[in-house]
Structure formats: structure tokens, C-alpha cells
Coordinates of C-alpha atoms and ligand atoms in Angstrom, one line a residue:
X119 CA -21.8 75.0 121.3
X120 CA -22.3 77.3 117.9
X121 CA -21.7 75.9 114.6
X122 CA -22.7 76.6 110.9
X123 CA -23.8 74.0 108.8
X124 CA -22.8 74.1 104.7
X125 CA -24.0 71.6 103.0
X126 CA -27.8 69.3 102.2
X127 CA -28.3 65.8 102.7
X128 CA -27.7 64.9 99.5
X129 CA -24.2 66.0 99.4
X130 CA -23.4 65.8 102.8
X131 CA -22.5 68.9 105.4
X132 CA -19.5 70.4 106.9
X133 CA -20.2 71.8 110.3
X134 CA -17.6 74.6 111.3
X135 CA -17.5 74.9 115.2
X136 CA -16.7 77.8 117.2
X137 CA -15.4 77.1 120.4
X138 CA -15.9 79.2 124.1
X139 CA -13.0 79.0 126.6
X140 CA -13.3 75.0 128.4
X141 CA -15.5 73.6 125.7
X142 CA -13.7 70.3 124.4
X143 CA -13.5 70.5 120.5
X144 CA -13.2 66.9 120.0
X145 CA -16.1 66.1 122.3
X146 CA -18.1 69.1 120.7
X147 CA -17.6 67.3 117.1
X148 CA -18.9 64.4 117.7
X149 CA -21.7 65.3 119.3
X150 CA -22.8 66.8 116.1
X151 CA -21.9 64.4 114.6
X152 CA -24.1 61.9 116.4
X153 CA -27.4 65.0 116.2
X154 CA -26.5 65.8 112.6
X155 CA -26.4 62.2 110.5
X156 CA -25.6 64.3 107.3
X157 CA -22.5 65.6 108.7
X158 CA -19.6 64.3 107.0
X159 CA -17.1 66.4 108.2
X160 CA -16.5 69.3 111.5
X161 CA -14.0 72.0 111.1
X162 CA -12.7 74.0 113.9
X163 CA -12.5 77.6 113.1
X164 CA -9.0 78.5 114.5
X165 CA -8.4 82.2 114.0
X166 CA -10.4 85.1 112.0
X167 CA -10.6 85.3 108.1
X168 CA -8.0 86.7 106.5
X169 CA -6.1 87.9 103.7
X170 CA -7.4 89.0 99.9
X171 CA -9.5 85.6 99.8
X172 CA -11.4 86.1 103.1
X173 CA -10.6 82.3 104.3
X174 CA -11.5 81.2 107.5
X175 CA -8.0 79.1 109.0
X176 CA -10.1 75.5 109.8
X177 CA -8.6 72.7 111.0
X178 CA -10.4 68.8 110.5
X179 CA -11.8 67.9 113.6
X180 CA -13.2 64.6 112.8
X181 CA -14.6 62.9 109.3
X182 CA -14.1 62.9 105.7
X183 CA -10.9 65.1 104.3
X184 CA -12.9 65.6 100.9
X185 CA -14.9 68.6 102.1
X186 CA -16.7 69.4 99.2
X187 CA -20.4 70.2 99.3
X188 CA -23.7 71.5 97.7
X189 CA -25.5 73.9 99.6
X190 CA -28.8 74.8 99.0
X191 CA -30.7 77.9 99.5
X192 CA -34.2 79.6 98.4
X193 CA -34.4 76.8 95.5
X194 CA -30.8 77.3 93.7
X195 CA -27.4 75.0 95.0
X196 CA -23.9 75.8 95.0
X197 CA -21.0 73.5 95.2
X198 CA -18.3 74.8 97.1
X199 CA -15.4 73.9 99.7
X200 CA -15.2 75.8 102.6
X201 CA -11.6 75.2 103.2
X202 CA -11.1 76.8 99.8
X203 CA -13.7 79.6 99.3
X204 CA -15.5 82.3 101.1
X205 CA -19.3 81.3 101.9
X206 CA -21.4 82.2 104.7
X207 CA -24.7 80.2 104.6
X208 CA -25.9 83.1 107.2
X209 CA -26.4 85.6 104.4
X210 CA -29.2 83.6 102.7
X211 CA -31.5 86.1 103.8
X212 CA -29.2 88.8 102.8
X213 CA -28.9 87.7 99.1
X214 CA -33.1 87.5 98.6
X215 CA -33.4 90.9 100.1
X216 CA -30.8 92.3 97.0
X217 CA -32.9 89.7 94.8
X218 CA -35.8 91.1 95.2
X219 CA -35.1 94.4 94.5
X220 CA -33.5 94.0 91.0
X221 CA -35.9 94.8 88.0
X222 CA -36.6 93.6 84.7
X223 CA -34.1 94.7 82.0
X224 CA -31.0 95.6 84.5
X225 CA -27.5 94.8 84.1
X226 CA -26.1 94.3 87.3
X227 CA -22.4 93.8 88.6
X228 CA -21.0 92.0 91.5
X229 CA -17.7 92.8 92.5
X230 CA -16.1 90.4 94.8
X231 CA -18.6 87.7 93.4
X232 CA -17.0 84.8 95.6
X233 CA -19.2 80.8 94.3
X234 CA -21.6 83.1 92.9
X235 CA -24.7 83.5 95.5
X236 CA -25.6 87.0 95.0
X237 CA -25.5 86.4 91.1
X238 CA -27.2 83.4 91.0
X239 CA -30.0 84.5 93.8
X240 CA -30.4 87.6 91.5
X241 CA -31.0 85.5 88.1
X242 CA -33.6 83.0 90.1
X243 CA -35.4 85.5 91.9
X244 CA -35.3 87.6 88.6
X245 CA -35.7 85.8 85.4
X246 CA -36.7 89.3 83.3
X247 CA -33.0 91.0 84.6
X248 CA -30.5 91.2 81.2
X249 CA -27.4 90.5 82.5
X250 CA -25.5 89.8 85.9
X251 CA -21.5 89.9 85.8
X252 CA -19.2 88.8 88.9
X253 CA -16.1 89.2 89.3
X254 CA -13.6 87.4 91.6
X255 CA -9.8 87.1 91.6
X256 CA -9.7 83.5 94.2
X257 CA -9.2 80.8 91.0
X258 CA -11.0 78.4 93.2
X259 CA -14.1 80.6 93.8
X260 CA -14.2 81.2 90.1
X261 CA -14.1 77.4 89.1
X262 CA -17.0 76.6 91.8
X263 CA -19.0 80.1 90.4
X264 CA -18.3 79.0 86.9
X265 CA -20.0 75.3 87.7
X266 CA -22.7 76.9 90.0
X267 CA -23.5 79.0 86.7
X268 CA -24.2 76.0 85.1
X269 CA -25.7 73.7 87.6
X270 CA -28.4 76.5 88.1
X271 CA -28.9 76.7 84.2
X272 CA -28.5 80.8 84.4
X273 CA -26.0 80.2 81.7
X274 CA -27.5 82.6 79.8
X275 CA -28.2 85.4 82.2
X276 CA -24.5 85.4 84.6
X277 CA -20.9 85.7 83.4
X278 CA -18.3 85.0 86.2
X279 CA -15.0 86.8 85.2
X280 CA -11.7 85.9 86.9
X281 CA -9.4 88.7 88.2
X282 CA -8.7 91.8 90.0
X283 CA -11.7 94.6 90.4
X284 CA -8.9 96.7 89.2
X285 CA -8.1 94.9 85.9
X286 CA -11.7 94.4 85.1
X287 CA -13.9 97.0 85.9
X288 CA -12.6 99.8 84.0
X289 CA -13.8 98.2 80.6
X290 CA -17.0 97.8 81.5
X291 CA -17.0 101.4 83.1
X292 CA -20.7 103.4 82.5
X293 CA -22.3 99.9 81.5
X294 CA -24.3 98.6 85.2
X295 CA -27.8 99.7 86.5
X296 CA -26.4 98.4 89.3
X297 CA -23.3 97.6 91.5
X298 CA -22.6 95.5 94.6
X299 CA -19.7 95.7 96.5
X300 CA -20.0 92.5 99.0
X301 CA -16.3 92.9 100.3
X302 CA -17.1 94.8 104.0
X303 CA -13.5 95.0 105.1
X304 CA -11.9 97.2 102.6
X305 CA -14.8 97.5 100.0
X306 CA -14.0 101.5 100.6
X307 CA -10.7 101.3 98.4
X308 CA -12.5 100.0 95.2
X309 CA -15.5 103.0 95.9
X310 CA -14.1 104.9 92.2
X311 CA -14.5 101.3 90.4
X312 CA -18.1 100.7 92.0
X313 CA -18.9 104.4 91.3
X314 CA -17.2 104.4 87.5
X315 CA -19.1 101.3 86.6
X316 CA -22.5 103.1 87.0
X317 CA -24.5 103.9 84.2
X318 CA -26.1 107.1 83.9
X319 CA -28.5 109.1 84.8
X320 CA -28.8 107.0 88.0
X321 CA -27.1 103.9 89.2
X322 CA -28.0 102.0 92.6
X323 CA -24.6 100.8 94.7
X324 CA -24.8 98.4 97.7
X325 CA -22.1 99.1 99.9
X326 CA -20.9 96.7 102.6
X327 CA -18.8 98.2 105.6
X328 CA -18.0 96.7 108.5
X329 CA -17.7 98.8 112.1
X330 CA -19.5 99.7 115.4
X331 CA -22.5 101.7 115.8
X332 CA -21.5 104.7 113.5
X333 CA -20.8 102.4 111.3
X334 CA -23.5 103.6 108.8
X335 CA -22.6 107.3 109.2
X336 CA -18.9 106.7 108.3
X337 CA -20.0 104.4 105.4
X338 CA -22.2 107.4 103.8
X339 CA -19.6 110.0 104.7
X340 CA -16.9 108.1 102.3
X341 CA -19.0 107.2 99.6
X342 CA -20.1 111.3 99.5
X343 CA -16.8 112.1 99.5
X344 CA -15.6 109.8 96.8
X345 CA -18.6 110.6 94.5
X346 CA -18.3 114.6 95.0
X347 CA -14.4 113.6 94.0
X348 CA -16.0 111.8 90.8
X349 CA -18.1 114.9 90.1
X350 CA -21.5 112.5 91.3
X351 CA -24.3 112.7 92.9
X352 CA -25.1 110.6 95.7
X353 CA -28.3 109.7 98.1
X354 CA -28.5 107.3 101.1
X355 CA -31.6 105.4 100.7
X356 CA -31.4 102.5 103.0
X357 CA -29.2 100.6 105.2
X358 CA -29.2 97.0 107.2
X359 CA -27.0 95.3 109.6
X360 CA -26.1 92.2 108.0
X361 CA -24.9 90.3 110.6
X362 CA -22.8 90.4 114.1
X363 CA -19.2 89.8 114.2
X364 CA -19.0 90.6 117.8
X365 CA -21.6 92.2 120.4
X366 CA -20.7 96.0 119.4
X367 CA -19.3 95.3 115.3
X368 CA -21.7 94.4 112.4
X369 CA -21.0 94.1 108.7
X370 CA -23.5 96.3 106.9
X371 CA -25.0 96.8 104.0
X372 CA -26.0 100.8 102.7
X373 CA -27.5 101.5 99.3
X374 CA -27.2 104.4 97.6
X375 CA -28.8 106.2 94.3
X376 CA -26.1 107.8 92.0
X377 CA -27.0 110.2 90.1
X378 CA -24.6 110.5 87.1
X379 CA -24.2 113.7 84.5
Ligands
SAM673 C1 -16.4 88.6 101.6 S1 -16.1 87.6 100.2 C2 -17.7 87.6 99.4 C3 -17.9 86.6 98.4 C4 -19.4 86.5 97.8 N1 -19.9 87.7 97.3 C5 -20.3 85.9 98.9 O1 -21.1 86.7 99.4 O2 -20.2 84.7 99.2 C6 -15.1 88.6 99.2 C7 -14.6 88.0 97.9 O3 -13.9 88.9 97.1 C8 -12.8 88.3 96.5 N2 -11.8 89.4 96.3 C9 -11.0 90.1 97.1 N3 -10.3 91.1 96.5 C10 -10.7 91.0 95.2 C11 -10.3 91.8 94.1 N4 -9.4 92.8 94.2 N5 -10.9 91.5 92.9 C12 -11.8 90.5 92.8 N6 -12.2 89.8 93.8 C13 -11.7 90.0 95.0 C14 -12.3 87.3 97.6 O4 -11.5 86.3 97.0 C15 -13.6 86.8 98.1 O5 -14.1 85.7 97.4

């Protein structure tokens, strides 16, 4: 039986179950039910995510409808619904590692900002940075970002924008010290916005890509080929697999140094 758990036991958890071939869903549930006391409600995870939002079709297994939570991570909490928003509580690990590596005095951009967990893990783990700005288009994620903002009392340090990439970014073109770009399927297509919003002389990106075991190769072969294209310089200094989707596919993360003018 594999199930992630959202949620603290304050709030209350949502457990979403995955399901092998002859495993019984409804027995499944309430046996975590039973181990987990916190759970309030179990989801069965009924098909990939999908579409602009990255939701996961779920379907209530058992337990409360109202599945609303506050997840807690490395000492900051985020109120979400998983029905409603993307949120992997598997990534913890991935947002300190980003953390960590942010200095005093940067301006940072997330693209594709979802509750908020990259921006907020960024301000906590970096009190000294100037400015962290995310941007999502999913009105949901934006109202739970917006509260997690506050909740987390970075008012001060992170500015959640609604909207398209597209709409956004170009304003705030040449301003970042650095860019994420946490969106692995199809993070490629917005490369010139990520690139643009660099400021110069050097910029750091973090791309996420998704594939097989090239992955990593074909990830540094399209952002080379969209810098040269923007007349920039690019260098691959790192890269991670984030996590498994299936035995031979990974999303992954590669950073890169621009070097600009
Ligand atoms: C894979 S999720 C990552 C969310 C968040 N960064 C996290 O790690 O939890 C990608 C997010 O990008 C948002 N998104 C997709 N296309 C977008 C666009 N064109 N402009 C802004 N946000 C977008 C989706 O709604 C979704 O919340």
C-alpha cells in the first residue's frame, strides 16, 4: 500500500492512496485510517496530473469532504487543498536544497510558484535575501500562497502575483539574481521568460525537466540553444534527480550560470 500524507495533527491529514492491480481501495483506506488517527480524509489517486494546473484527478475514499489542511515542513506551514492545488509534500527536501543556496541581498523569481513552498522555504531559510516574487496563474493556488505569505509572516520579503508567466515576466525582465522554473513538463516553452528575467552579468536558473536517463543532456542542450538564440551565455553547474515518476522517468532539477552582456 503507498500513500502520501498532507497535512499535521493539528489540522488534520489527507492521505492520497495509490493503488497496485488486486489491492482493495476501500479496505486500503481504512486501514490508514485506523494506523494514522490524524487522517481525516483518504483520496484515491485515479489517473495522472494533468492539464495547466498539474491536478491530480482524486476521488473521496472515505472521511471528511472539507479537505483542507496545513502542512508543515522545516518549521514554516502551508494551508492548502489538494483537490484544488498542486503540492507534493515529497519535495521538502527539494525546496531546502534551493534554500540554502540563495544569498543575502538576491531578488529571486519563482515562476509556476503553486501555495508558495519554494518562496516561502527561501525567505525562512534566508532572512538577509531582498525580495522573492512568484508567480501562478491557478486562482486557488494564489489565494492559499497569498495566506501562506501571511501565516509565515514573510509579508515583507515574498510577493505572490497571479497570472500567466507570459503576461508577467516581461515587466520584470533584467531584474532577478535568480530564476526557478519548477514546472518539469513543459518548463522548456517558457526558457526566453526564465532567461529574459535574468539580471546581468550573471544570473543562476533552476531548470526542471522531466525524462529518462538522458534526461539531463537533453535539458542542457535546450537551454544552450535557447540562450545562444538570446545572444547568452550559459554553464551547467549541477544537476539532481528530484524524484521518480516511474522506474526509468525522473523529474529533474539542472542549474545553470548565465552569463548576460
Ligand atoms: C508543478 S506545479 C509546481 C507548484 C509549486 N512550485 C510547488 O512546487 O508546489 C506548477 C504550477 O505552475 C502553475 N502554472 C502552469 N502554467 C502557468 C503559467 N503559464 N503561468 C503561471 N503559472 C502556471 C500551475 O497552476 C501549478 O500550480
Amino acid at each position: 500500500m503507498r500513500f502520501d500524507l498532507i497535512g499535521s495533527r493539528e489540522s488534520g491529514a489527507v492521505a492520497i492512496l495509490y493503488v497496485g492491480e488486486g489491492e482493495d481501495p476501500k479496505k486500503a483506506a481504512e486501514e490508514i485510517m485506523r494506523r494514522h488517527r490524524h487522517v481525516k480524509s483518504v483520496l484515491l489517486r485515479i489517473g495522472p496530473r494533468n492539464g495547466t494546473y498539474r491536478l491530480r484527478p482524486l476521488v473521496l475514499l472515505i472521511g471528511d469532504e472539507d479537505t483542507e489542511v496545513i502542512h508543515k515542513e522545516h518549521g514554516y506551514r502551508l494551508k492548502l487543498d489538494p483537490t484544488k492545488v498542486y503540492f507534493s509534500p515529497r519535495e521538502a527536501t527539494e525546496r531546502r536544497l534551493i534554500a540554502e543556496q540563495v544569498s543575502p541581498g538576491e531578488r529571486v523569481l519563482v515562476m509556476f510558484a503553486g501555495v508558495g513552498p519554494f518562496a516561502i522555504a527561501i525567505a525562512k531559510f534566508q532572512p538577509k535575501v531582498k525580495e522573492v516574487v512568484g508567480v501562478e496563474i491557478n486562482e486557488s493556488a494564489y489565494k492559499y500562497f497569498v495566506e501562506n505569505v501571511r501565516m509565515n509572516k514573510v509579508e515583507g520579503k515574498v510577493k505572490p502575483i497571479l497570472g500567466d508567466v507570459r503576461d508577467v515576466c516581461p515587466s520584470m525582465f533584467g531584474t532577478f539574481n535568480r530564476v526557478l522554473m519548477p514546472l518539469p513538463k513543459g518548463a522548456y516553452e517558457f526558457l526566453d521568460l526564465g532567461l529574459m528575467s535574468l539580471k546581468g552579468p550573471k544570473g543562476i536558473l533552476h531548470f526542471y525537466y522531466w525524462g529518462g536517463e538522458k534526461a539531463h543532456q537533453e535539458a542542457i542542450t535546450m537551454v544552450g540553444q535557447k540562450a545562444r538564440e538570446l545572444g547568452l551565455r550559459v554553464e551547467p553547474l549541477f544537476w539532481r534527480r528530484v524524484s521518480a515518476y516511474s522506474p526509468r522517468k525522473w523529474k529533474i532539477r539542472v542549474d545553470f550560470r548565465v552569463l548576460i552582456g
